[in-house]
Amino acid sequence: MVGNIDQAKFELLVEVCALINSNYADGKALVSQIIESSSRLVGAEAASLLLYDPVAGKLRFEIALGPKKAELTGRLIDPGEGIVGWVVREGQSLIVNNPESDPRFSPVISKEVDFPTKSILAVPMKVKGNLVGVIEAINKTKGRYFLQEDQYWLELFALQAAIAVENARYLEKTSLELSYLSDKAQANSGWHNLIYASSAMAEKVDLVDRIAPSEASVLILGESGVGKELFAERLHRASKRAAKPFVRVNCANLPEPLLESELFGHVRGAFTDAYQDRKGRFEVADGGTIFLDEIAEMPLRLQSKLLRVLQQKTFERLGSSETVTVDVRIVTATNRDLESMVSAGEFRSDLYYRLNVLPLYIPPLRERKEDIPVLAEHFLKKAARETNKALRGFSDSAMENMLSYAWPGNVRELENAVERAAVMARQELVGSADLMIGGKGQDIDEFRGKNLRDAVNVFKTYFIRKSLELHGWNQTETAKSLDIQRTYLSRLIKELSIAQPKE
């Protein structure tokens, strides 16, 4: 304890505490401010902030000041290693003014970074008795030694710094969860509702409600556009995880390196544009459910990483050796034949069996035609509000056409067709001509005699062309309606040789 309070030090302490408490909304700015303030407060030549990872059980150099800061940042050390490790193990501050003769000092780091250590002051950061990290000051600038007075002021500062770091962590996690929930709410005005009239769909909904309380993985199967994501939503809402995040990822939208970063996160410097650490979707979904759509498109290398999450609930961020532990329920979906892909060596068999614990097949719209009228009416009401038209329903001929059409794009195509019809309609009842789907519709025969990949390409070509027509060949709007990135849509247009007809 200091007998006479140093007024200048006290004013500096108030100043730096105010700075960090105004910066905790920006995690990177906060740690930078903490370490700069520590160095100013005790007059140190260099300083480091090490944060404790309770899952890995290690300390990480979060940020450092001094001539060798780049070599230190990101380095991991074990509790008990060196002066900082001793502080962690004992839970108390330590001044070492002659480190070379102190058995607790580890010269390894000092030699590796070629920075002579003459004196050390290390102070633990705690919140409610739990370790947050350690502030380490190196080499006193005025005078050779750190004093008890320096320890006193740094301990006072460390109390505020620890609270600020914990606030920043909580704010980051909360902000990520809220951003996903907010995006979903804005896009969907809340959760989707399953709309159906058929007994086939009633059976599927009943099955979902029965398996929802389970923690087992669910694989949702069915053609594109049948509503697999809606069933994934219902699984989550009916589970004990309903109050936690529901996070969607489309595995076909991103190339392998970006998909890995999206799922598992990355650390600063992991790749060219990785300017700061970023949590992946698995961390955001912690405690809740993650829905991996188009799982068949996941590259084999990432399949092994996903398998580990299923088995051990652990992974590492891209560019990091630190292990992250999460508690998530994994729900996947695909429109492809995974068994055939396993036989062809395109999908891991061990992963397939782990994902396929509870399979859920959603029938195509052509096999549950009773759902077409109620779905069409629902989409028409929505489109009428958006177009500000007083549309009462469909003419008999329009409904007959919809019931006879094969709907290769399923519910998604039906929604697009009704949306287009609402725009084109000139009367209160939508007519056949407004739908523009053809009297008998596209017959499923055109898919016969083709292997799965060719048949999928036929469908993709048809569906993408129809979507482009619906949106006036505006690729940005079409990509939004298909829930894919514009760059991915452009690549599909090129691969499938889809050309806009000349006027």
Short mmCIF file of C-alpha atoms in Angstrom, two decimals:
data_model
loop_
_atom_site.label_atom_id
_atom_site.label_comp_id
_atom_site.label_asym_id
_atom_site.label_seq_id
_atom_site.Cartn_x
_atom_site.Cartn_y
_atom_site.Cartn_z
CA MET A 1 0.00 0.00 0.00
CA VAL A 2 1.25 3.49 -0.80
CA GLY A 3 1.33 5.95 2.11
CA ASN A 4 1.01 9.21 0.22
CA ILE A 5 -1.09 9.18 -2.92
CA ASP A 6 0.78 10.52 -5.94
CA GLN A 7 -1.67 13.07 -7.35
CA ALA A 8 -0.19 12.92 -10.85
CA LYS A 9 -0.39 9.12 -10.88
CA PHE A 10 -3.95 9.23 -9.59
CA GLU A 11 -5.01 11.62 -12.33
CA LEU A 12 -3.29 9.45 -14.93
CA LEU A 13 -5.08 6.37 -13.55
CA VAL A 14 -8.45 8.13 -13.82
CA GLU A 15 -7.61 9.17 -17.37
CA VAL A 16 -6.61 5.71 -18.60
CA CYS A 17 -9.55 4.02 -16.87
CA ALA A 18 -11.90 6.42 -18.62
CA LEU A 19 -10.22 5.61 -21.93
CA ILE A 20 -10.63 1.84 -21.66
CA ASN A 21 -14.21 2.10 -20.44
CA SER A 22 -15.08 4.18 -23.50
CA ASN A 23 -13.46 1.67 -25.87
CA TYR A 24 -14.77 -1.76 -24.90
CA ALA A 25 -17.25 -1.78 -27.79
CA ASP A 26 -14.19 -2.18 -30.03
CA GLY A 27 -12.21 -5.19 -28.78
CA LYS A 28 -9.06 -4.44 -30.77
CA ALA A 29 -8.99 -0.79 -29.72
CA LEU A 30 -9.56 -1.85 -26.12
CA VAL A 31 -6.57 -4.21 -25.83
CA SER A 32 -4.38 -1.64 -27.54
CA GLN A 33 -5.50 1.03 -25.10
CA ILE A 34 -4.96 -1.27 -22.11
CA ILE A 35 -1.38 -2.04 -22.99
CA GLU A 36 -0.48 1.53 -23.91
CA SER A 37 -2.03 2.77 -20.66
CA SER A 38 -0.13 0.16 -18.63
CA SER A 39 3.16 1.25 -20.12
CA ARG A 40 2.41 4.92 -19.41
CA LEU A 41 1.24 4.25 -15.87
CA VAL A 42 4.41 2.52 -14.65
CA GLY A 43 6.93 3.89 -17.15
CA ALA A 44 7.90 0.67 -18.95
CA GLU A 45 10.05 0.20 -22.04
CA ALA A 46 7.80 -2.61 -23.30
CA ALA A 47 4.58 -4.28 -22.18
CA SER A 48 2.36 -7.24 -23.03
CA LEU A 49 -1.24 -8.22 -22.46
CA LEU A 50 -1.85 -11.95 -22.16
CA LEU A 51 -5.43 -13.24 -22.08
CA TYR A 52 -6.38 -16.59 -20.59
CA ASP A 53 -8.25 -19.17 -22.67
CA PRO A 54 -10.05 -21.47 -20.18
CA VAL A 55 -10.80 -24.08 -22.86
CA ALA A 56 -7.21 -24.40 -24.07
CA GLY A 57 -5.86 -23.77 -20.58
CA LYS A 58 -3.17 -21.47 -22.00
CA LEU A 59 -2.23 -17.81 -22.11
CA ARG A 60 -2.05 -15.96 -25.40
CA PHE A 61 -0.04 -12.83 -26.10
CA GLU A 62 -2.98 -10.73 -27.28
CA ILE A 63 -0.91 -7.62 -27.90
CA ALA A 64 2.57 -6.35 -27.10
CA LEU A 65 4.43 -3.04 -27.14
CA GLY A 66 8.10 -2.60 -27.79
CA PRO A 67 10.63 -3.28 -30.54
CA LYS A 68 9.77 -7.00 -30.76
CA LYS A 69 5.98 -6.86 -30.50
CA ALA A 70 5.37 -8.66 -33.82
CA GLU A 71 7.30 -11.74 -32.68
CA LEU A 72 5.29 -12.00 -29.46
CA THR A 73 1.72 -11.35 -30.58
CA GLY A 74 -0.25 -14.59 -30.84
CA ARG A 75 2.25 -16.75 -28.97
CA LEU A 76 0.85 -19.30 -26.49
CA ILE A 77 2.38 -20.17 -23.12
CA ASP A 78 1.40 -22.66 -20.43
CA PRO A 79 0.40 -21.66 -16.88
CA GLY A 80 3.51 -22.05 -14.76
CA GLU A 81 5.86 -21.11 -17.59
CA GLY A 82 8.09 -18.17 -16.73
CA ILE A 83 7.20 -15.16 -14.61
CA VAL A 84 3.75 -14.73 -16.17
CA GLY A 85 3.00 -18.41 -15.68
CA TRP A 86 3.92 -18.12 -12.00
CA VAL A 87 1.55 -15.15 -11.62
CA VAL A 88 -1.25 -17.23 -13.15
CA ARG A 89 -0.55 -20.25 -10.97
CA GLU A 90 -0.19 -18.28 -7.73
CA GLY A 91 -2.81 -15.66 -8.55
CA GLN A 92 -0.73 -12.75 -7.31
CA SER A 93 1.48 -9.96 -8.67
CA LEU A 94 5.24 -10.25 -8.93
CA ILE A 95 8.19 -7.87 -9.32
CA VAL A 96 11.46 -9.35 -10.57
CA ASN A 97 14.24 -6.77 -10.85
CA ASN A 98 17.04 -9.22 -11.60
CA PRO A 99 15.37 -11.86 -13.80
CA GLU A 100 18.58 -13.62 -14.84
CA SER A 101 19.12 -14.80 -11.26
CA ASP A 102 15.47 -15.68 -10.56
CA PRO A 103 14.61 -19.39 -11.07
CA ARG A 104 11.06 -18.48 -12.08
CA PHE A 105 12.32 -16.54 -15.10
CA SER A 106 12.33 -18.35 -18.46
CA PRO A 107 14.85 -16.78 -20.85
CA VAL A 108 13.44 -18.65 -23.88
CA ILE A 109 11.17 -15.86 -25.15
CA SER A 110 13.72 -13.16 -24.35
CA LYS A 111 16.35 -14.96 -26.43
CA GLU A 112 14.00 -15.77 -29.30
CA VAL A 113 12.98 -12.16 -29.78
CA ASP A 114 16.47 -10.85 -28.99
CA PHE A 115 15.21 -8.39 -26.39
CA PRO A 116 17.13 -8.27 -23.08
CA THR A 117 14.89 -8.35 -20.02
CA LYS A 118 16.23 -6.28 -17.11
CA SER A 119 13.15 -5.99 -14.91
CA ILE A 120 9.59 -7.35 -14.90
CA LEU A 121 6.33 -6.36 -13.26
CA ALA A 122 3.46 -8.81 -13.85
CA VAL A 123 -0.07 -8.32 -12.48
CA PRO A 124 -3.06 -10.69 -12.79
CA MET A 125 -6.38 -9.47 -14.20
CA LYS A 126 -9.35 -10.97 -12.38
CA VAL A 127 -13.12 -10.61 -12.34
CA LYS A 128 -14.95 -12.15 -9.36
CA GLY A 129 -11.90 -14.26 -8.63
CA ASN A 130 -11.70 -15.69 -12.15
CA LEU A 131 -8.53 -15.12 -14.14
CA VAL A 132 -8.96 -12.99 -17.26
CA GLY A 133 -5.31 -12.42 -18.13
CA VAL A 134 -2.01 -10.87 -17.12
CA ILE A 135 -0.49 -7.43 -17.72
CA GLU A 136 3.29 -7.60 -17.98
CA ALA A 137 5.53 -4.52 -17.92
CA ILE A 138 9.16 -4.93 -19.06
CA ASN A 139 12.18 -2.76 -18.21
CA LYS A 140 11.58 0.36 -16.13
CA THR A 141 12.47 3.46 -18.17
CA LYS A 142 13.32 5.80 -15.27
CA GLY A 143 15.48 4.03 -12.74
CA ARG A 144 16.52 0.43 -12.96
CA TYR A 145 13.86 -1.25 -10.86
CA PHE A 146 10.09 -1.49 -10.60
CA LEU A 147 8.85 -0.45 -7.15
CA GLN A 148 5.97 -1.49 -4.91
CA GLU A 149 4.38 1.81 -5.88
CA ASP A 150 4.37 0.69 -9.54
CA GLN A 151 2.73 -2.59 -8.53
CA TYR A 152 0.08 -0.72 -6.55
CA TRP A 153 -0.95 1.49 -9.48
CA LEU A 154 -0.87 -1.33 -12.02
CA GLU A 155 -3.02 -3.54 -9.78
CA LEU A 156 -5.63 -0.79 -9.52
CA PHE A 157 -5.61 -0.40 -13.28
CA ALA A 158 -5.77 -4.19 -13.84
CA LEU A 159 -9.04 -4.35 -11.90
CA GLN A 160 -10.69 -1.96 -14.35
CA ALA A 161 -8.97 -3.50 -17.37
CA ALA A 162 -10.24 -6.99 -16.49
CA ILE A 163 -13.82 -5.75 -16.24
CA ALA A 164 -13.47 -3.92 -19.56
CA VAL A 165 -12.14 -7.07 -21.29
CA GLU A 166 -15.00 -9.19 -19.93
CA ASN A 167 -17.52 -6.54 -21.01
CA ALA A 168 -15.98 -6.51 -24.48
CA ARG A 169 -16.18 -10.31 -24.74
CA TYR A 170 -19.79 -10.34 -23.64
CA LEU A 171 -20.67 -7.50 -25.99
CA GLU A 172 -19.00 -9.24 -28.93
CA LYS A 173 -20.85 -12.51 -28.35
CA THR A 174 -24.17 -10.75 -27.77
CA SER A 175 -23.74 -8.52 -30.82
CA LEU A 176 -23.01 -11.50 -33.07
CA GLU A 177 -26.05 -13.38 -31.82
CA LEU A 178 -28.28 -10.33 -32.13
CA SER A 179 -27.03 -9.53 -35.63
CA TYR A 180 -28.03 -12.97 -36.87
CA LEU A 181 -31.38 -12.77 -35.12
CA SER A 182 -31.96 -9.24 -36.39
CA ASP A 183 -31.06 -10.15 -39.97
CA LYS A 184 -33.43 -13.08 -39.82
CA ALA A 185 -36.23 -11.00 -38.35
CA GLN A 186 -35.84 -8.24 -40.94
CA ALA A 187 -35.72 -10.67 -43.84
CA ASN A 188 -38.51 -12.95 -42.70
CA SER A 189 -40.60 -10.87 -40.28
CA GLY A 190 -40.00 -13.64 -37.78
CA TRP A 191 -39.84 -17.38 -38.26
CA HIS A 192 -41.33 -19.02 -41.33
CA ASN A 193 -44.47 -21.05 -40.85
CA LEU A 194 -44.95 -24.40 -42.54
CA ILE A 195 -48.06 -24.16 -44.71
CA TYR A 196 -49.64 -27.41 -45.86
CA ALA A 197 -52.90 -29.32 -46.27
CA SER A 198 -51.66 -32.77 -47.27
CA SER A 199 -51.44 -35.79 -44.98
CA ALA A 200 -47.91 -36.41 -46.30
CA MET A 201 -46.71 -33.10 -44.88
CA ALA A 202 -48.70 -33.54 -41.67
CA GLU A 203 -46.77 -36.78 -41.07
CA LYS A 204 -43.44 -35.00 -41.64
CA VAL A 205 -44.34 -32.18 -39.25
CA ASP A 206 -45.39 -34.71 -36.61
CA LEU A 207 -42.07 -36.53 -37.08
CA VAL A 208 -40.13 -33.27 -36.67
CA ASP A 209 -41.92 -32.47 -33.43
CA ARG A 210 -41.11 -35.95 -32.10
CA ILE A 211 -37.39 -35.84 -32.92
CA ALA A 212 -36.84 -32.17 -32.01
CA PRO A 213 -36.12 -32.81 -28.29
CA SER A 214 -33.32 -35.21 -29.25
CA GLU A 215 -29.72 -34.01 -29.52
CA ALA A 216 -29.04 -36.34 -32.46
CA SER A 217 -27.97 -35.03 -35.85
CA VAL A 218 -30.71 -34.68 -38.47
CA LEU A 219 -30.18 -35.01 -42.24
CA ILE A 220 -32.99 -33.40 -44.25
CA LEU A 221 -33.33 -34.84 -47.75
CA GLY A 222 -35.35 -33.64 -50.70
CA GLU A 223 -35.27 -31.79 -53.99
CA SER A 224 -34.30 -28.16 -54.18
CA GLY A 225 -37.08 -25.81 -53.14
CA VAL A 226 -39.16 -28.23 -51.06
CA GLY A 227 -38.66 -26.25 -47.84
CA LYS A 228 -35.81 -28.07 -46.10
CA GLU A 229 -34.73 -24.90 -44.28
CA LEU A 230 -38.23 -24.43 -42.88
CA PHE A 231 -38.09 -27.90 -41.37
CA ALA A 232 -34.68 -27.12 -39.89
CA GLU A 233 -36.19 -23.99 -38.32
CA ARG A 234 -39.06 -26.01 -36.84
CA LEU A 235 -36.61 -28.55 -35.43
CA HIS A 236 -34.79 -25.75 -33.65
CA ARG A 237 -37.94 -24.00 -32.42
CA ALA A 238 -39.33 -27.25 -30.97
CA SER A 239 -36.05 -28.18 -29.26
CA LYS A 240 -34.67 -27.23 -25.85
CA ARG A 241 -32.23 -24.96 -27.72
CA ALA A 242 -35.02 -22.71 -29.02
CA ALA A 243 -33.87 -19.69 -26.98
CA LYS A 244 -30.36 -19.92 -28.44
CA PRO A 245 -29.14 -18.96 -31.94
CA PHE A 246 -30.24 -20.70 -35.12
CA VAL A 247 -27.46 -20.14 -37.66
CA ARG A 248 -27.71 -20.93 -41.38
CA VAL A 249 -24.78 -21.69 -43.70
CA ASN A 250 -25.04 -22.62 -47.39
CA CYS A 251 -22.02 -24.81 -48.15
CA ALA A 252 -22.27 -24.21 -51.91
CA ASN A 253 -21.99 -20.44 -51.76
CA LEU A 254 -18.30 -20.09 -50.87
CA PRO A 255 -14.98 -21.52 -52.08
CA GLU A 256 -13.15 -23.83 -49.67
CA PRO A 257 -10.89 -21.31 -47.85
CA LEU A 258 -13.74 -18.85 -47.30
CA LEU A 259 -16.13 -21.61 -46.25
CA GLU A 260 -13.61 -22.81 -43.66
CA SER A 261 -13.29 -19.28 -42.30
CA GLU A 262 -17.07 -18.81 -42.33
CA LEU A 263 -17.65 -22.01 -40.37
CA PHE A 264 -14.70 -22.10 -37.99
CA GLY A 265 -13.47 -18.50 -37.90
CA HIS A 266 -9.92 -17.26 -38.33
CA VAL A 267 -7.19 -15.39 -36.53
CA ARG A 268 -5.49 -12.23 -37.69
CA GLY A 269 -2.97 -12.97 -40.44
CA ALA A 270 -4.46 -16.37 -41.35
CA PHE A 271 -4.76 -15.17 -44.95
CA THR A 272 -4.29 -11.98 -46.94
CA ASP A 273 -7.44 -10.13 -45.88
CA ALA A 274 -7.56 -11.45 -42.30
CA TYR A 275 -6.93 -8.13 -40.56
CA GLN A 276 -8.47 -9.20 -37.27
CA ASP A 277 -9.70 -12.28 -35.43
CA ARG A 278 -13.19 -13.42 -36.40
CA LYS A 279 -15.51 -15.96 -34.87
CA GLY A 280 -17.03 -18.54 -37.18
CA ARG A 281 -20.64 -19.66 -37.40
CA PHE A 282 -20.05 -22.59 -35.05
CA GLU A 283 -18.97 -20.23 -32.26
CA VAL A 284 -21.91 -17.92 -32.95
CA ALA A 285 -24.27 -20.92 -32.78
CA ASP A 286 -22.83 -22.12 -29.45
CA GLY A 287 -25.69 -23.46 -27.35
CA GLY A 288 -28.05 -23.46 -30.32
CA THR A 289 -28.42 -25.08 -33.74
CA ILE A 290 -26.39 -24.74 -36.92
CA PHE A 291 -28.05 -25.60 -40.24
CA LEU A 292 -25.64 -26.64 -42.99
CA ASP A 293 -27.52 -26.53 -46.28
CA GLU A 294 -26.15 -28.27 -49.39
CA ILE A 295 -23.82 -30.33 -47.23
CA ALA A 296 -22.89 -32.48 -50.24
CA GLU A 297 -20.95 -29.52 -51.65
CA MET A 298 -18.58 -29.38 -48.68
CA PRO A 299 -14.98 -30.21 -49.75
CA LEU A 300 -13.51 -33.46 -48.40
CA ARG A 301 -10.88 -31.66 -46.32
CA LEU A 302 -13.52 -29.69 -44.45
CA GLN A 303 -15.62 -32.83 -44.04
CA SER A 304 -12.94 -34.23 -41.73
CA LYS A 305 -13.01 -31.04 -39.65
CA LEU A 306 -16.81 -31.23 -39.42
CA LEU A 307 -16.57 -34.87 -38.35
CA ARG A 308 -14.32 -33.84 -35.47
CA VAL A 309 -16.89 -31.26 -34.34
CA LEU A 310 -19.55 -33.97 -34.36
CA GLN A 311 -17.39 -36.39 -32.41
CA GLN A 312 -15.46 -34.13 -30.03
CA LYS A 313 -17.23 -30.74 -30.26
CA THR A 314 -13.84 -29.10 -30.87
CA PHE A 315 -11.99 -27.37 -33.70
CA GLU A 316 -9.34 -24.73 -34.38
CA ARG A 317 -9.85 -21.41 -36.10
CA LEU A 318 -8.12 -20.99 -39.44
CA GLY A 319 -4.50 -20.07 -38.77
CA SER A 320 -4.61 -20.98 -35.08
CA SER A 321 -3.52 -23.93 -32.96
CA GLU A 322 -5.87 -23.01 -30.11
CA THR A 323 -8.72 -25.47 -29.58
CA VAL A 324 -12.26 -24.09 -29.41
CA THR A 325 -15.06 -26.08 -27.77
CA VAL A 326 -18.70 -25.58 -28.75
CA ASP A 327 -22.06 -27.10 -27.90
CA VAL A 328 -24.22 -27.10 -31.02
CA ARG A 329 -26.80 -29.32 -32.64
CA ILE A 330 -25.96 -29.94 -36.28
CA VAL A 331 -28.77 -30.16 -38.84
CA THR A 332 -27.81 -30.71 -42.48
CA ALA A 333 -29.65 -30.81 -45.79
CA THR A 334 -28.99 -31.86 -49.36
CA ASN A 335 -30.79 -32.53 -52.64
CA ARG A 336 -28.11 -35.02 -53.73
CA ASP A 337 -27.73 -38.77 -53.23
CA LEU A 338 -25.12 -38.95 -50.47
CA GLU A 339 -24.97 -42.76 -50.55
CA SER A 340 -23.89 -42.65 -54.20
CA MET A 341 -21.36 -39.95 -53.36
CA VAL A 342 -19.96 -42.14 -50.57
CA SER A 343 -19.59 -45.05 -53.02
CA ALA A 344 -17.83 -42.75 -55.49
CA GLY A 345 -15.44 -41.48 -52.82
CA GLU A 346 -16.88 -37.95 -53.02
CA PHE A 347 -18.24 -37.91 -49.47
CA ARG A 348 -16.79 -39.43 -46.29
CA SER A 349 -18.68 -42.51 -45.17
CA ASP A 350 -17.97 -41.91 -41.47
CA LEU A 351 -19.34 -38.38 -41.72
CA TYR A 352 -22.40 -39.58 -43.64
CA TYR A 353 -23.29 -42.08 -40.90
CA ARG A 354 -22.84 -39.43 -38.19
CA LEU A 355 -25.06 -36.96 -40.05
CA ASN A 356 -27.71 -39.51 -41.01
CA VAL A 357 -28.72 -40.50 -37.47
CA LEU A 358 -32.23 -39.11 -38.01
CA PRO A 359 -33.02 -38.81 -41.74
CA LEU A 360 -35.99 -36.67 -42.76
CA TYR A 361 -37.22 -36.85 -46.37
CA ILE A 362 -39.40 -34.00 -47.65
CA PRO A 363 -41.53 -35.02 -50.67
CA PRO A 364 -41.60 -32.82 -53.79
CA LEU A 365 -44.58 -30.59 -54.44
CA ARG A 366 -45.83 -32.76 -57.35
CA GLU A 367 -46.36 -35.62 -54.84
CA ARG A 368 -48.47 -33.47 -52.49
CA LYS A 369 -50.68 -31.46 -54.78
CA GLU A 370 -53.15 -30.79 -51.95
CA ASP A 371 -50.62 -28.23 -50.69
CA ILE A 372 -50.61 -26.19 -53.90
CA PRO A 373 -53.87 -24.23 -53.31
CA VAL A 374 -53.04 -23.20 -49.73
CA LEU A 375 -49.46 -22.30 -50.63
CA ALA A 376 -50.54 -20.33 -53.69
CA GLU A 377 -53.12 -18.37 -51.68
CA HIS A 378 -50.52 -17.59 -49.03
CA PHE A 379 -47.99 -16.35 -51.58
CA LEU A 380 -50.66 -14.32 -53.37
CA LYS A 381 -51.66 -12.49 -50.17
CA LYS A 382 -48.02 -11.65 -49.55
CA ALA A 383 -47.50 -10.47 -53.15
CA ALA A 384 -50.71 -8.43 -53.07
CA ARG A 385 -49.45 -6.49 -50.05
CA GLU A 386 -46.09 -5.88 -51.72
CA THR A 387 -47.62 -4.73 -55.02
CA ASN A 388 -50.48 -2.85 -53.32
CA LYS A 389 -53.07 -4.70 -55.42
CA ALA A 390 -56.51 -5.97 -54.38
CA LEU A 391 -56.09 -9.56 -55.58
CA ARG A 392 -58.82 -11.98 -54.45
CA GLY A 393 -57.46 -15.27 -55.68
CA PHE A 394 -57.00 -17.42 -58.78
CA SER A 395 -59.33 -18.23 -61.64
CA ASP A 396 -60.39 -21.87 -62.04
CA SER A 397 -58.17 -22.27 -65.10
CA ALA A 398 -55.17 -20.79 -63.28
CA MET A 399 -55.63 -23.18 -60.36
CA GLU A 400 -56.04 -26.11 -62.78
CA ASN A 401 -52.78 -25.17 -64.48
CA MET A 402 -50.97 -24.99 -61.14
CA LEU A 403 -52.33 -28.39 -60.09
CA SER A 404 -51.28 -30.01 -63.38
CA TYR A 405 -47.80 -28.46 -63.50
CA ALA A 406 -44.85 -30.62 -62.41
CA TRP A 407 -43.11 -27.84 -60.39
CA PRO A 408 -39.51 -29.03 -60.80
CA GLY A 409 -38.49 -26.06 -58.64
CA ASN A 410 -41.06 -27.06 -56.01
CA VAL A 411 -42.34 -24.51 -53.48
CA ARG A 412 -39.70 -21.94 -54.34
CA GLU A 413 -40.75 -21.99 -58.00
CA LEU A 414 -44.40 -21.74 -57.00
CA GLU A 415 -43.66 -18.66 -54.90
CA ASN A 416 -41.78 -17.03 -57.78
CA ALA A 417 -44.57 -17.85 -60.23
CA VAL A 418 -47.22 -16.35 -57.95
CA GLU A 419 -45.09 -13.26 -57.32
CA ARG A 420 -44.69 -12.78 -61.06
CA ALA A 421 -48.41 -13.34 -61.62
CA ALA A 422 -49.28 -10.70 -59.01
CA VAL A 423 -47.18 -8.18 -60.90
CA MET A 424 -48.72 -9.11 -64.27
CA ALA A 425 -52.36 -9.44 -63.13
CA ARG A 426 -54.80 -6.79 -64.37
CA GLN A 427 -57.87 -8.18 -62.62
CA GLU A 428 -58.76 -9.24 -59.09
CA LEU A 429 -58.45 -12.90 -60.05
CA VAL A 430 -55.08 -14.12 -61.32
CA GLY A 431 -55.51 -15.87 -64.67
CA SER A 432 -53.60 -18.62 -66.47
CA ALA A 433 -51.82 -16.15 -68.72
CA ASP A 434 -50.53 -14.27 -65.67
CA LEU A 435 -48.83 -17.40 -64.33
CA MET A 436 -46.86 -18.11 -67.51
CA ILE A 437 -46.21 -21.74 -66.62
CA GLY A 438 -47.89 -23.52 -69.54
CA GLY A 439 -51.09 -25.51 -69.60
CA LYS A 440 -49.77 -28.94 -68.71
CA GLY A 441 -46.46 -27.73 -67.39
CA GLN A 442 -43.02 -29.13 -67.80
CA ASP A 443 -43.13 -32.90 -67.75
CA ILE A 444 -40.77 -34.89 -65.57
CA ASP A 445 -39.96 -37.05 -68.62
CA GLU A 446 -37.25 -34.63 -69.69
CA PHE A 447 -35.19 -35.86 -66.72
CA ARG A 448 -35.47 -39.53 -67.64
CA GLY A 449 -32.44 -41.27 -69.13
CA LYS A 450 -30.05 -38.84 -67.43
CA ASN A 451 -27.70 -39.50 -64.55
CA LEU A 452 -28.15 -37.48 -61.38
CA ARG A 453 -25.58 -34.81 -62.20
CA ASP A 454 -27.03 -34.19 -65.69
CA ALA A 455 -30.58 -34.13 -64.35
CA VAL A 456 -29.57 -31.63 -61.68
CA ASN A 457 -28.00 -29.43 -64.35
CA VAL A 458 -31.21 -29.58 -66.41
CA PHE A 459 -33.15 -28.43 -63.40
CA LYS A 460 -30.60 -25.75 -62.48
CA THR A 461 -30.69 -24.35 -66.00
CA TYR A 462 -34.47 -24.23 -66.04
CA PHE A 463 -34.83 -22.83 -62.55
CA ILE A 464 -32.14 -20.16 -62.88
CA ARG A 465 -33.50 -19.06 -66.26
CA LYS A 466 -37.02 -18.73 -64.84
CA SER A 467 -35.70 -16.80 -61.84
CA LEU A 468 -33.76 -14.45 -64.09
CA GLU A 469 -36.87 -13.88 -66.21
CA LEU A 470 -38.90 -13.15 -63.09
CA HIS A 471 -36.42 -10.45 -62.04
CA GLY A 472 -35.90 -8.95 -65.50
CA TRP A 473 -32.48 -10.60 -65.84
CA ASN A 474 -31.18 -8.53 -62.92
CA GLN A 475 -28.52 -10.81 -61.45
CA THR A 476 -28.31 -9.00 -58.10
CA GLU A 477 -32.05 -9.33 -57.43
CA THR A 478 -32.09 -12.90 -58.74
CA ALA A 479 -29.22 -13.88 -56.43
CA LYS A 480 -31.10 -12.41 -53.46
CA SER A 481 -34.24 -14.39 -54.32
CA LEU A 482 -32.20 -17.59 -54.63
CA ASP A 483 -30.33 -16.83 -51.38
CA ILE A 484 -26.92 -17.15 -53.03
CA GLN A 485 -24.10 -14.72 -53.72
CA ARG A 486 -24.14 -12.81 -56.99
CA THR A 487 -20.66 -14.12 -57.90
CA TYR A 488 -21.90 -17.70 -57.50
CA LEU A 489 -24.93 -16.96 -59.70
CA SER A 490 -22.67 -15.47 -62.39
CA ARG A 491 -20.52 -18.59 -62.31
CA LEU A 492 -23.60 -20.84 -62.69
CA ILE A 493 -24.88 -18.76 -65.62
CA LYS A 494 -21.53 -19.21 -67.36
CA GLU A 495 -21.21 -22.92 -66.54
CA LEU A 496 -24.76 -23.69 -67.70
CA SER A 497 -24.52 -21.45 -70.80
CA ILE A 498 -27.60 -19.45 -69.87
CA ALA A 499 -27.99 -16.47 -72.22
CA GLN A 500 -30.49 -13.63 -72.09
CA PRO A 501 -32.66 -13.70 -75.23
CA LYS A 502 -32.28 -10.76 -77.57
CA GLU A 503 -35.19 -8.32 -77.82
#
